[in-house]
mmCIF file of C-alpha atoms in Angstrom:
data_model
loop_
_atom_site.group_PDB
_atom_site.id
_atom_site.type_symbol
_atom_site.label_atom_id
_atom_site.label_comp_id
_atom_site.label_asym_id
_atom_site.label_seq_id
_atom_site.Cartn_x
_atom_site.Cartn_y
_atom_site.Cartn_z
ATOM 1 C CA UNK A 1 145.464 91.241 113.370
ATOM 2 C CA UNK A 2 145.030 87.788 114.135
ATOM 3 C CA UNK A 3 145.366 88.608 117.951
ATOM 4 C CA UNK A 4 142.719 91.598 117.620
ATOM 5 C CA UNK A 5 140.276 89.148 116.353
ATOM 6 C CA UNK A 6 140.837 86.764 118.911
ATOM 7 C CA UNK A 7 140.617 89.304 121.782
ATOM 8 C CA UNK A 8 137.432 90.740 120.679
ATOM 9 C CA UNK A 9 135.937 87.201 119.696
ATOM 10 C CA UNK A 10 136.677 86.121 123.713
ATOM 11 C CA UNK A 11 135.277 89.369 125.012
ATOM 12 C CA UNK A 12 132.326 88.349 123.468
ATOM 13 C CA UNK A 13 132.236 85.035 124.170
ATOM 14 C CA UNK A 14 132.473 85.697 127.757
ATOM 15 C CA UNK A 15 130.085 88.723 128.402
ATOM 16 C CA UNK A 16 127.433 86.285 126.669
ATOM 17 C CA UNK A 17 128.050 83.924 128.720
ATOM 18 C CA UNK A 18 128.081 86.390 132.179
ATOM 19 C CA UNK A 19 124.945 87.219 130.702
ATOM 20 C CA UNK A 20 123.671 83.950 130.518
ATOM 21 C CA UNK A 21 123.569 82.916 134.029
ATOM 22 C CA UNK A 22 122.579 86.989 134.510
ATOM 23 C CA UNK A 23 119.340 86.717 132.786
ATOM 24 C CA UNK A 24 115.435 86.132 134.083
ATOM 25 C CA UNK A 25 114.355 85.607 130.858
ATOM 26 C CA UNK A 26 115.145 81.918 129.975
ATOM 27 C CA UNK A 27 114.730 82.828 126.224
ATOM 28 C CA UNK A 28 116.668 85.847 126.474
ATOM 29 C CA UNK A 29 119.199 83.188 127.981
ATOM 30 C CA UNK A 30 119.233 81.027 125.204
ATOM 31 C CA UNK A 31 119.909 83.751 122.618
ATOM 32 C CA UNK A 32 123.305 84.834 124.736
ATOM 33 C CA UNK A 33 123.983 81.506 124.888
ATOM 34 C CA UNK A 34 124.062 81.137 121.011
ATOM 35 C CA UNK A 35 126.369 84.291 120.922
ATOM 36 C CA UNK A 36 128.959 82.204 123.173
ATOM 37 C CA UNK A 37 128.637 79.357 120.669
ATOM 38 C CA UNK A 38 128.982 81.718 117.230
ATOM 39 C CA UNK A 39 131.778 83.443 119.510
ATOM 40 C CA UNK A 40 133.669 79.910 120.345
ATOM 41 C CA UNK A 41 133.445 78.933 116.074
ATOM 42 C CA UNK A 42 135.062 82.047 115.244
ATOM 43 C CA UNK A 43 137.679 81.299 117.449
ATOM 44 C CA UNK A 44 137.885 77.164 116.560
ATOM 45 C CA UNK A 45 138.322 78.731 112.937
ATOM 46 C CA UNK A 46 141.479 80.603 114.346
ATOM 47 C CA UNK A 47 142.687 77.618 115.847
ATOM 48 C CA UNK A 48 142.311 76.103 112.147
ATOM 49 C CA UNK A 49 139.710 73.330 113.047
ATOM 50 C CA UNK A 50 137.376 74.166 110.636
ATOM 51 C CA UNK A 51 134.932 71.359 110.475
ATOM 52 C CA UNK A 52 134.132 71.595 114.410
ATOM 53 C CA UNK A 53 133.507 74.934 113.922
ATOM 54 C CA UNK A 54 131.002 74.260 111.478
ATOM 55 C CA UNK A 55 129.213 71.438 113.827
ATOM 56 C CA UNK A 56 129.306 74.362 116.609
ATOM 57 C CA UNK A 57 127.266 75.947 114.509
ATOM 58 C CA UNK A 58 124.863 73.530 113.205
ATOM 59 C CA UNK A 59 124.785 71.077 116.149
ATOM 60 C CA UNK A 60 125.239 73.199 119.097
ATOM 61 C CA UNK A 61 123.684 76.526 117.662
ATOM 62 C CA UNK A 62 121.136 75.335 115.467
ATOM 63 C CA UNK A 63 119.782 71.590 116.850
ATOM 64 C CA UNK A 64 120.444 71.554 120.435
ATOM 65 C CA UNK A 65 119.605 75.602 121.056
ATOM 66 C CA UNK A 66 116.013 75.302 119.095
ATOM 67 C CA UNK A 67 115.862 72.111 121.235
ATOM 68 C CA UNK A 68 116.364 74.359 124.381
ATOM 69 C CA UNK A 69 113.816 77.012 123.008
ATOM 70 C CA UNK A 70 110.777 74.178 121.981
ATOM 71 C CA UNK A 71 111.170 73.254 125.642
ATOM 72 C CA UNK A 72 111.054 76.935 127.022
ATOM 73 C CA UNK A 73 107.809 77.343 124.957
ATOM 74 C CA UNK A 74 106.131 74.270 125.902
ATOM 75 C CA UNK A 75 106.557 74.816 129.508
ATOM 76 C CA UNK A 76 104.684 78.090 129.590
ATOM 77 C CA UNK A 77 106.345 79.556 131.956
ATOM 78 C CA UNK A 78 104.303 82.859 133.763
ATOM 79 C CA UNK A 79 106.303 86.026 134.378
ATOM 80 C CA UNK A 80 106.417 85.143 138.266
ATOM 81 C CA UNK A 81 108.206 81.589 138.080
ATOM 82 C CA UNK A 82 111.551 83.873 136.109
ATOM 83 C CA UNK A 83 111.193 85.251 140.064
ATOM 84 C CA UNK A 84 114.484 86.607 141.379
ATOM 85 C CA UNK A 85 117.342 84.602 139.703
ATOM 86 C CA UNK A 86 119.388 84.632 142.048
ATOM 87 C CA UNK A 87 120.013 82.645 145.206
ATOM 88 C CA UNK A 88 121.491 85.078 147.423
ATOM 89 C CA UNK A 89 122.271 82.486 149.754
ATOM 90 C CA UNK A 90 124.990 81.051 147.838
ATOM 91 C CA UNK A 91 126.149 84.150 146.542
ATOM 92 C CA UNK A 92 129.048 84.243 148.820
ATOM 93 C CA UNK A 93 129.856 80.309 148.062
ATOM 94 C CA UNK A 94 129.540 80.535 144.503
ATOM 95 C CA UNK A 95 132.191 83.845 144.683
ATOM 96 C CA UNK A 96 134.116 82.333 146.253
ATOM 97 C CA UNK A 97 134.185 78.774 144.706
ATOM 98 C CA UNK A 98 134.787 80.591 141.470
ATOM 99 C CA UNK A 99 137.291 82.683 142.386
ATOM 100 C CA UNK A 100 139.679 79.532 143.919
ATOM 101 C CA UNK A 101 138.853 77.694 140.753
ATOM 102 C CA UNK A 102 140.333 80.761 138.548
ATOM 103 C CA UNK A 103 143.471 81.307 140.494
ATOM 104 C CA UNK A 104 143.876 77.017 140.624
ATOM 105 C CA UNK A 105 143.047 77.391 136.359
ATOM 106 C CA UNK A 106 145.496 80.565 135.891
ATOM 107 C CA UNK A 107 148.618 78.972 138.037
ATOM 108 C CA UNK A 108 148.199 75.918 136.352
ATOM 109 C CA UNK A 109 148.658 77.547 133.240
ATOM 110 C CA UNK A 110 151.481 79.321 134.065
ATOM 111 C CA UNK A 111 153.031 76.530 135.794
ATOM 112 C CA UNK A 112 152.183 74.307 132.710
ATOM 113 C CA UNK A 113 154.504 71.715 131.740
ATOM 114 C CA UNK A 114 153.752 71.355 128.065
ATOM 115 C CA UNK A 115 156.220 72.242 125.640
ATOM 116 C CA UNK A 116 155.094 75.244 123.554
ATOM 117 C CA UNK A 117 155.118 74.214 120.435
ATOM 118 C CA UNK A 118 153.692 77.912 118.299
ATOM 119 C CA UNK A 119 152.866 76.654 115.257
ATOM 120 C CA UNK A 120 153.774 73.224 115.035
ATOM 121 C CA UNK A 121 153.799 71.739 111.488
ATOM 122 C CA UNK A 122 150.425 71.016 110.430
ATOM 123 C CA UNK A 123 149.049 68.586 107.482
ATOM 124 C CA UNK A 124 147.227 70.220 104.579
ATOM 125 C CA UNK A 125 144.571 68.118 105.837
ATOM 126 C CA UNK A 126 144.154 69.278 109.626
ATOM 127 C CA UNK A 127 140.941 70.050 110.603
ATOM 128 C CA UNK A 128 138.827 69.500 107.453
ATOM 129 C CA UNK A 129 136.103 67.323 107.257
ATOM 130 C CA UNK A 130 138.796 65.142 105.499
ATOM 131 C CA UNK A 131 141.048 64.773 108.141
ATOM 132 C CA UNK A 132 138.893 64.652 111.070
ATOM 133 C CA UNK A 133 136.460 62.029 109.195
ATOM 134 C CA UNK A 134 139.719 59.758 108.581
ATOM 135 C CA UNK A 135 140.751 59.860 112.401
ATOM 136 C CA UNK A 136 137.301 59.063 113.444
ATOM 137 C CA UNK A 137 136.989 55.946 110.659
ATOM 138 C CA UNK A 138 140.264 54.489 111.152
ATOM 139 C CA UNK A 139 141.597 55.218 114.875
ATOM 140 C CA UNK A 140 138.952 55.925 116.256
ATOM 141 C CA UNK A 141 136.290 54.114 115.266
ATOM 142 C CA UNK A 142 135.372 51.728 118.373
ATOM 143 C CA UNK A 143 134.365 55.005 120.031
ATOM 144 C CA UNK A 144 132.692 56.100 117.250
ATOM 145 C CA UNK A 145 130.873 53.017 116.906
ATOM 146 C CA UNK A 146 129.575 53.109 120.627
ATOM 147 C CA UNK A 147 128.182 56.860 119.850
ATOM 148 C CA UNK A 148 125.416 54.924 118.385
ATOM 149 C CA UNK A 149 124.470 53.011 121.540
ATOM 150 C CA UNK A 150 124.657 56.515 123.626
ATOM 151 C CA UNK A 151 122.347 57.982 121.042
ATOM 152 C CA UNK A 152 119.398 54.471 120.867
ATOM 153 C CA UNK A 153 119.686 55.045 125.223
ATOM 154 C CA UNK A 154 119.244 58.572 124.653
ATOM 155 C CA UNK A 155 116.571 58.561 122.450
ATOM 156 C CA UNK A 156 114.483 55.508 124.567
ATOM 157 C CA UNK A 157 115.460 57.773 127.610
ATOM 158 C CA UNK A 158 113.630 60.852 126.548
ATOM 159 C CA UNK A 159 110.585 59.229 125.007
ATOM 160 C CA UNK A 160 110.157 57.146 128.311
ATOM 161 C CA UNK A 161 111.068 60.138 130.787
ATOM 162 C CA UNK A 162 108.386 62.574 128.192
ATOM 163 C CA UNK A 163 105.288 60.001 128.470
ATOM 164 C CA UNK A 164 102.446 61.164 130.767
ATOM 165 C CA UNK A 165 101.713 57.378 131.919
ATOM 166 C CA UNK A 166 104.629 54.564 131.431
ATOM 167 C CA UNK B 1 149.898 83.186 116.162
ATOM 168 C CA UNK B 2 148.165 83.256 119.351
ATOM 169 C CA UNK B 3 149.597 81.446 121.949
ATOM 170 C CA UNK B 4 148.278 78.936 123.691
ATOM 171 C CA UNK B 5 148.002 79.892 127.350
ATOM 172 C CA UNK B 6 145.554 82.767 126.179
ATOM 173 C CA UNK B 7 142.859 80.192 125.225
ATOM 174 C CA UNK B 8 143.238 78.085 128.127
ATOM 175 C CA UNK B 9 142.457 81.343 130.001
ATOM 176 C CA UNK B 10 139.532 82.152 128.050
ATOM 177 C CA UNK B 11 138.709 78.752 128.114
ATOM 178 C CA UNK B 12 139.172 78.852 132.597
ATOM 179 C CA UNK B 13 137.004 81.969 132.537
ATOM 180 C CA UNK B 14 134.337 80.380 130.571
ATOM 181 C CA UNK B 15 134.429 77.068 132.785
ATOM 182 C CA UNK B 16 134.117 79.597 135.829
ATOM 183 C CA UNK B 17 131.293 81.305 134.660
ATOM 184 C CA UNK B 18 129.143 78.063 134.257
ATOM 185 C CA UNK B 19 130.182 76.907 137.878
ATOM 186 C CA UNK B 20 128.689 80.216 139.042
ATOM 187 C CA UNK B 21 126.247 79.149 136.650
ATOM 188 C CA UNK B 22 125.124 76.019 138.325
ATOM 189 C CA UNK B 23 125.600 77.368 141.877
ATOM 190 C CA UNK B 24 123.766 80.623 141.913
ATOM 191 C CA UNK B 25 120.762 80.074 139.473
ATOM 192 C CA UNK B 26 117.246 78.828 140.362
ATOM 193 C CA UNK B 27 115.234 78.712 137.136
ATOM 194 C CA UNK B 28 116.497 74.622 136.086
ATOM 195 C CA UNK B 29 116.563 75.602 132.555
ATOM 196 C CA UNK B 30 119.208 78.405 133.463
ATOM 197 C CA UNK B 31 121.080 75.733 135.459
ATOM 198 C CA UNK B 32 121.433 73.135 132.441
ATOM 199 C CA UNK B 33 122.384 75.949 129.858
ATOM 200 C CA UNK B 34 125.377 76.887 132.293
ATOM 201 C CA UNK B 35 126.070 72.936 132.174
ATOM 202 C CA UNK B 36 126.407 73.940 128.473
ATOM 203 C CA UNK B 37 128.943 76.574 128.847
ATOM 204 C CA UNK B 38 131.075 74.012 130.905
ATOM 205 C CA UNK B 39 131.044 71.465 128.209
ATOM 206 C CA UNK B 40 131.926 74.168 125.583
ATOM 207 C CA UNK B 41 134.544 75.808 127.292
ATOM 208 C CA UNK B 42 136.713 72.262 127.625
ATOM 209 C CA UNK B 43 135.984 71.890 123.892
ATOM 210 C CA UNK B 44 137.655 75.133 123.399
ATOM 211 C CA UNK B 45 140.757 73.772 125.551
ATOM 212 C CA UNK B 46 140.934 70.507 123.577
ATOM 213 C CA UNK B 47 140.942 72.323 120.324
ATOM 214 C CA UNK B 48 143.596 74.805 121.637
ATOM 215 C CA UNK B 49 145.916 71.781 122.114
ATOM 216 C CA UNK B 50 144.874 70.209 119.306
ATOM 217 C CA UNK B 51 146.225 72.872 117.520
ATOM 218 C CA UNK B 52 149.429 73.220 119.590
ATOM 219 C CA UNK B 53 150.187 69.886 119.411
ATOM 220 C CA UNK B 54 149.907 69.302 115.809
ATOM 221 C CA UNK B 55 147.583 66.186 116.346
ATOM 222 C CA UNK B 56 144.242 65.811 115.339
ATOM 223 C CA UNK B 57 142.931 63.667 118.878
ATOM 224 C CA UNK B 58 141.047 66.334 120.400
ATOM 225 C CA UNK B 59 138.935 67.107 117.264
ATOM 226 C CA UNK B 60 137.444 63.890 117.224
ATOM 227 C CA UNK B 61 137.398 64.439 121.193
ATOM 228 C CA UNK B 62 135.333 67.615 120.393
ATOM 229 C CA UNK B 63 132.910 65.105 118.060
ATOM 230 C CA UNK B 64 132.666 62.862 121.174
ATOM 231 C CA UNK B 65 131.828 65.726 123.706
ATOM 232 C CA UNK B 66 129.329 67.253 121.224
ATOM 233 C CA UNK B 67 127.214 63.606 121.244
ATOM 234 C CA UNK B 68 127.316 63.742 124.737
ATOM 235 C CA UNK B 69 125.827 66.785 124.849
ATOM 236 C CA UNK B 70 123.341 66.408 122.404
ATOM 237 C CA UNK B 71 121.995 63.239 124.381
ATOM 238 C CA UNK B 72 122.524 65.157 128.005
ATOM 239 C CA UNK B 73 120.019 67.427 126.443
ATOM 240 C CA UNK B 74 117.570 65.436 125.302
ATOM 241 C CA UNK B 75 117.153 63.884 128.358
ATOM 242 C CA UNK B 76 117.543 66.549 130.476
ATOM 243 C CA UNK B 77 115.239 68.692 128.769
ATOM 244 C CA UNK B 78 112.628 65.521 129.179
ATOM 245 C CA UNK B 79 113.506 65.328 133.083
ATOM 246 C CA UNK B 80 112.487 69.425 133.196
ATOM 247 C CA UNK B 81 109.060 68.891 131.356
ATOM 248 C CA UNK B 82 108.121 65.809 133.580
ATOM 249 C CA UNK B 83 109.900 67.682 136.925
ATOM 250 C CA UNK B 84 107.202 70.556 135.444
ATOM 251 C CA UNK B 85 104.295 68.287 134.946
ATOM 252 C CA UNK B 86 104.419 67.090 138.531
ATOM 253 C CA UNK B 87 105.640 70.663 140.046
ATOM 254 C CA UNK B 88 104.141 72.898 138.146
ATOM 255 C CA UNK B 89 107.099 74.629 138.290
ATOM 256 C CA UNK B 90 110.917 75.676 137.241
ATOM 257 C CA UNK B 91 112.308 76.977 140.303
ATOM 258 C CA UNK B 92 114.818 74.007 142.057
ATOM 259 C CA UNK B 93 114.089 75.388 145.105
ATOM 260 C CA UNK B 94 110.707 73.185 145.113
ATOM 261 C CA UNK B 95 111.870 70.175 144.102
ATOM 262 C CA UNK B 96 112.566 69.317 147.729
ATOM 263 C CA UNK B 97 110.522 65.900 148.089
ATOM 264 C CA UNK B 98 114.112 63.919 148.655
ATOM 265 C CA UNK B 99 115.279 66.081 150.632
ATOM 266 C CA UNK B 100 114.661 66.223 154.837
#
């Protein structure tokens, strides 16, 4: 059962995401790319890390998605700048440069060194928002703390870059 | 359970796809939302051996990455609307002005 679900959950996840780089439409784009995202909580859930799958959802699928859309709307774009999508010109490349990156990804798998460890003993607490929040507060919080700088140059970034004169 | 090596494979496939991504289309926006697929599908690794390993590091990894990406956006998205004030258009092929 749990290997059904997680077979059909990845064969959505990645014909969304084939049809993501597929599309002309950038909005149609955007919805597929949500599917991926709903697709890659489902399987987070399986993997028992239940409060990132919920921040998949809101964060990546709600905030940063809509953010994508506002952006596709206030562009405007006409029908003729979707144009063909595709560069044929780097067709070949790109073919090819994917196809040595799978085989490098799939032998390193195989040829992994790390111990399998199926179903190693997990806390009552992995994964919830009590566990992860205590691993961010106490050992991790340095890197936490500097989140908040990224964000301030992120934020001054955007307004600056977004201004019609500076 | 499922084992591990399956979602580092869906996880490789995913990461392919957005290289492809990033190579092959010309509309920017397309180009940064394959960006997006990248970033997710090393998420889905670190959460795979987060699980595997019993330890709880690559959830607050995940956290981390997710910031990251939220800012990336932000100012990304700002770089396309400015790139579009000035261009007048979303195809990278016309962006060209540093190039010679």
């Amino acid at each position: 059962m749990e290997l059904a679900i997680f077979i059909l959950t990845s064969l959505v996840a990645i014909v969304a995401a084939l049809l993501v780089i597929l599309q002309r439409n950038p909005i149609a784009s955007v919805m597929y790319l949500v599917t991926t995202f709903v697709a890659q909580a489902i399987l987070f859930i399986q993997l028992r890390a239940a409060f990132i799958a919920i921040l998949q959802v809101i964060v990546y699928a709600g905030a940063i998605m809509v953010l994508f859309l506002f952006v596709i709307m206030l562009l405007n774009l006409r029908r003729e700048d979707f144009g063909k999508d595709i560069k044929l010109k780097y067709k070949p490349l790109a073919v090819a440069f994917a196809m040595v990156l799978l085989i490098e990804t799939l032998v390193a798998i195989n040829a992994s060194m790390i111990p399998a460890l199926p179903g190693a003993d997990l806390s009552a607490t992995f994964g919830s928002v009590q566990g992860v929040g205590k691993e961010l507060f106490t050992t991790y919080l340095y890197p936490f703390e500097l989140t908040s700088v990224l964000l301030i140059v992120a934020i001054l970034g955007s307004v600056v870059m977004a201004k019609k004169k500076l | 359970m499922v084992p591990l090596e399956y979602y580092l494979v869906v996880a490789g496939i995913i990461f392919t796809i957005g290289m492809i991504g990033v190579i092959v289309a010309r509309n920017i926006i397309i180009i940064f939302m394959a960006i997006e697929l990248m970033l997710n599908a090393a998420n889905l690794a670190m959460i795979a051996f987060s699980r595997n390993l019993g330890s709880m590091g690559g959830h607050v990894m995940v956290f981390m990455i997710m910031t990251v990406a939220a800012a990336e956006a932000a100012v990304g998205l700002s770089i396309i609307i400015a790139l579009f004030r000035n261009r007048d258009s979303a195809n990278i092929d016309e962006v060209n002005l540093m190039k010679w």
